[in-house]
Short mmCIF file of C-alpha atoms in Angstrom, two decimals:
data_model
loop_
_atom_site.label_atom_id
_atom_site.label_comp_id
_atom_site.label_asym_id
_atom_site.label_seq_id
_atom_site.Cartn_x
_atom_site.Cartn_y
_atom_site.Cartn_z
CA UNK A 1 105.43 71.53 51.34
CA UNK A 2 103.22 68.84 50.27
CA UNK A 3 99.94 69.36 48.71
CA UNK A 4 97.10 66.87 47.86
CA UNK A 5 94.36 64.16 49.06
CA UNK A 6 94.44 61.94 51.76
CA UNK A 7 94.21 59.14 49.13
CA UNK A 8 98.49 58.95 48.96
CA UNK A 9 99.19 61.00 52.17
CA UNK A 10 100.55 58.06 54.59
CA UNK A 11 103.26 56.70 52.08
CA UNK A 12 104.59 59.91 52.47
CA UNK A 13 104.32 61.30 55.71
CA UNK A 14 105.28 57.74 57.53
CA UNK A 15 108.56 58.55 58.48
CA UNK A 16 107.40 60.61 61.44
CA UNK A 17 106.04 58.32 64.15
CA UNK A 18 103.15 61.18 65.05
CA UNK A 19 101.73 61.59 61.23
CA UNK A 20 99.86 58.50 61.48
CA UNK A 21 97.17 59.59 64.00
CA UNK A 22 97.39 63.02 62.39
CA UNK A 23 96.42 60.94 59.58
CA UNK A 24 93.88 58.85 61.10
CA UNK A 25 92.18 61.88 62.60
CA UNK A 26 91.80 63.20 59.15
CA UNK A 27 90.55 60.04 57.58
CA UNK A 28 87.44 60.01 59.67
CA UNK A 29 85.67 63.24 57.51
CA UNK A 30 82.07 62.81 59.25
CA UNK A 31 83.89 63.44 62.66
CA UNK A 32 85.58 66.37 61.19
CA UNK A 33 82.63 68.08 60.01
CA UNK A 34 80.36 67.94 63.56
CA UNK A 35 83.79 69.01 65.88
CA UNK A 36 83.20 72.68 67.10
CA UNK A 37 85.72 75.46 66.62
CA UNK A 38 88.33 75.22 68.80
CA UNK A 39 91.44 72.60 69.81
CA UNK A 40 91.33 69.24 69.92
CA UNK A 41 93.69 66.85 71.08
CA UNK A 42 94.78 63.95 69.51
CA UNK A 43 97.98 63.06 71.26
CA UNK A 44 98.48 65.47 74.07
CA UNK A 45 100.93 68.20 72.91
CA UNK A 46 102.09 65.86 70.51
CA UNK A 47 99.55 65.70 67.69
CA UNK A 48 96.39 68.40 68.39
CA UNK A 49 94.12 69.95 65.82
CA UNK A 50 92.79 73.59 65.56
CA UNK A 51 89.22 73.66 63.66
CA UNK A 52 88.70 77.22 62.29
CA UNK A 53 85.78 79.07 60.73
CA UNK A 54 86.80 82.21 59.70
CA UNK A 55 86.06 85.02 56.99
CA UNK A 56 88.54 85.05 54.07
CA UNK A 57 90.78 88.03 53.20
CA UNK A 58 92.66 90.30 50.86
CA UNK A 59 96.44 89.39 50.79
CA UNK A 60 97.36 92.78 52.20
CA UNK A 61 94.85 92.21 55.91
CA UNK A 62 97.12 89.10 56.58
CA UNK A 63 100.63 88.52 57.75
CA UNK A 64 103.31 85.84 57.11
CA UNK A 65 103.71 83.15 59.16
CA UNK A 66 106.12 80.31 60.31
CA UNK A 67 106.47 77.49 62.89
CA UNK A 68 109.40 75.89 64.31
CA UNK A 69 108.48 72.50 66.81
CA UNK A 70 105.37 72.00 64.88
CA UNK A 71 104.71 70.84 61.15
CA UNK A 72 101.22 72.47 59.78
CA UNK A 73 98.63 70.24 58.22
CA UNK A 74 95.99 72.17 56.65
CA UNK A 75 92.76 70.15 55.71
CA UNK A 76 89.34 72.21 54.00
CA UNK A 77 86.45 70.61 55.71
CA UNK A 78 83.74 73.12 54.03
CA UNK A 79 85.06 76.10 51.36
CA UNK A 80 87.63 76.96 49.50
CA UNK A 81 91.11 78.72 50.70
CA UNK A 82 94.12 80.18 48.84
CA UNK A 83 97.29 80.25 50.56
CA UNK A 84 100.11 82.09 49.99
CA UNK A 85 103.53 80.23 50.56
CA UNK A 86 107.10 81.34 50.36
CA UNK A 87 110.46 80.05 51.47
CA UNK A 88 111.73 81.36 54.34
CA UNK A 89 114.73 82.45 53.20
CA UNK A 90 113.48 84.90 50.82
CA UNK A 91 111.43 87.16 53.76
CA UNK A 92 111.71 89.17 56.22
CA UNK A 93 110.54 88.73 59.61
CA UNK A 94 109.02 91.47 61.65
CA UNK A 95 108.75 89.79 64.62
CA UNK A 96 111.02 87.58 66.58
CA UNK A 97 110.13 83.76 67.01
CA UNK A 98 107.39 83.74 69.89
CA UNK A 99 108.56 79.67 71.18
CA UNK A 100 105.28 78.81 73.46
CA UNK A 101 102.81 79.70 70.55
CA UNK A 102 105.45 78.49 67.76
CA UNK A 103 105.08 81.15 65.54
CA UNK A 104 106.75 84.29 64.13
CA UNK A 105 105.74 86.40 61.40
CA UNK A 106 107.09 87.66 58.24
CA UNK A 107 106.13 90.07 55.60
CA UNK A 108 107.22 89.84 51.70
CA UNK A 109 105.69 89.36 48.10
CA UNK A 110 103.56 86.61 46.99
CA UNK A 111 105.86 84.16 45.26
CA UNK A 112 103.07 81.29 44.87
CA UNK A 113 99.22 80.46 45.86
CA UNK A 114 97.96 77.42 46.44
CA UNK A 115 94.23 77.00 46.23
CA UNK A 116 92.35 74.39 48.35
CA UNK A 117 88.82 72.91 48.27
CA UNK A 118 86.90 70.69 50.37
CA UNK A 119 88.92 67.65 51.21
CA UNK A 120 92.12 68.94 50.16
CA UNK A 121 95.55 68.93 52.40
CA UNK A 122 98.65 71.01 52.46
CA UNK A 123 101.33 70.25 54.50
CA UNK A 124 103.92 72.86 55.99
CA UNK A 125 107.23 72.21 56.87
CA UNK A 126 109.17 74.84 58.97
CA UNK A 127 110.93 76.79 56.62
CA UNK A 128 107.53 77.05 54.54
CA UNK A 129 106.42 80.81 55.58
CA UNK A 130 102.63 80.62 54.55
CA UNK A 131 99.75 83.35 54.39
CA UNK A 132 96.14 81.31 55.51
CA UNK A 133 93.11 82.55 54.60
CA UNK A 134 93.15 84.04 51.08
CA UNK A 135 89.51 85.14 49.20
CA UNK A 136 90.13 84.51 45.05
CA UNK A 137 87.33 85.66 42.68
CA UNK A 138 85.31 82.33 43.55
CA UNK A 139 85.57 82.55 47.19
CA UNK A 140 85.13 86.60 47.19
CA UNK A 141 81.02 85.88 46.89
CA UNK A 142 81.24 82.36 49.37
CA UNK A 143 82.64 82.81 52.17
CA UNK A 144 81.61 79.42 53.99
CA UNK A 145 85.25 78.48 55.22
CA UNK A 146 85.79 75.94 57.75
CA UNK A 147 89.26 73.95 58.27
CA UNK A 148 91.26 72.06 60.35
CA UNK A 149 94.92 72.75 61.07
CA UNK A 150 96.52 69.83 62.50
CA UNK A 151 100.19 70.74 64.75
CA UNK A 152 102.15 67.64 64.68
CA UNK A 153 105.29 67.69 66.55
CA UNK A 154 108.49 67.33 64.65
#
């Protein structure tokens, strides 16, 4: 998991050839802000983003989740999100890995939350089981959430 700005992102994402126009997409933050909810590609099946508006919850309305073929960028356009993250090998999963939506779920105990605000990244890789969409005592009265989830390919 990485976690930050997109100030020092590319140094460390360039050894995959598909960060950079994950990157790139991300960079341009006026674009980001007018795209509607809903997928956009960026390199066909490659590199695609997911924008998401969506009501924050307790940690007990969520579930777990993982990907295999795809690493998870997370990027706050508007709001504030805590996420719950947890290494894989320390849950349990309660459903078997579903490959064309590359995903399966897990359930377990918060180990560690990450909180992120507008302009913040966090970066997923596979064996980072993470819980989106998590309301904390500021975000429980502001619930103005929208983000981008970039899928690049691995």
């Amino acid at each position: 998991m990485i976690v930050g700005d997109l100030n020092n992102i590319e140094e460390k994402l360039k050894a995959n050839k598909y960060m950079i126009k994950a990157i790139e997409f991300l960079s341009d933050k006026q674009k980001l802000a007018e795209l509607p909810v809903g997928k956009t590609e960026i390199d066909e099946n490659n590199v695609f983003a997911l924008i998401q508006e969506y009501p924050l919850k307790e940690f007990n309305e969520s579930m777990w989740e993982a990907h295999k073929k795809y690493y998870d960028i997370h990027f706050i356009i508007r709001g504030t999100e805590d996420i719950a993250v947890k290494n894989i090998t320390a849950m349990k999963n309660v459903t078997e890995y579903n490959e064309a939506g590359d995903y399966w779920l897990f359930k377990g105990d918060i180990d560690k939350v990450i909180t992120l605000n507008k302009e913040q990244f966090v970066l997923f890789y596979p064996e980072d089981v993470h819980q989106p969409g998590l309301m904390n005592s500021e975000t429980k009265s502001n619930n103005a959430l929208k983000k981008v989830v970039v899928k690049v390919l691995i």
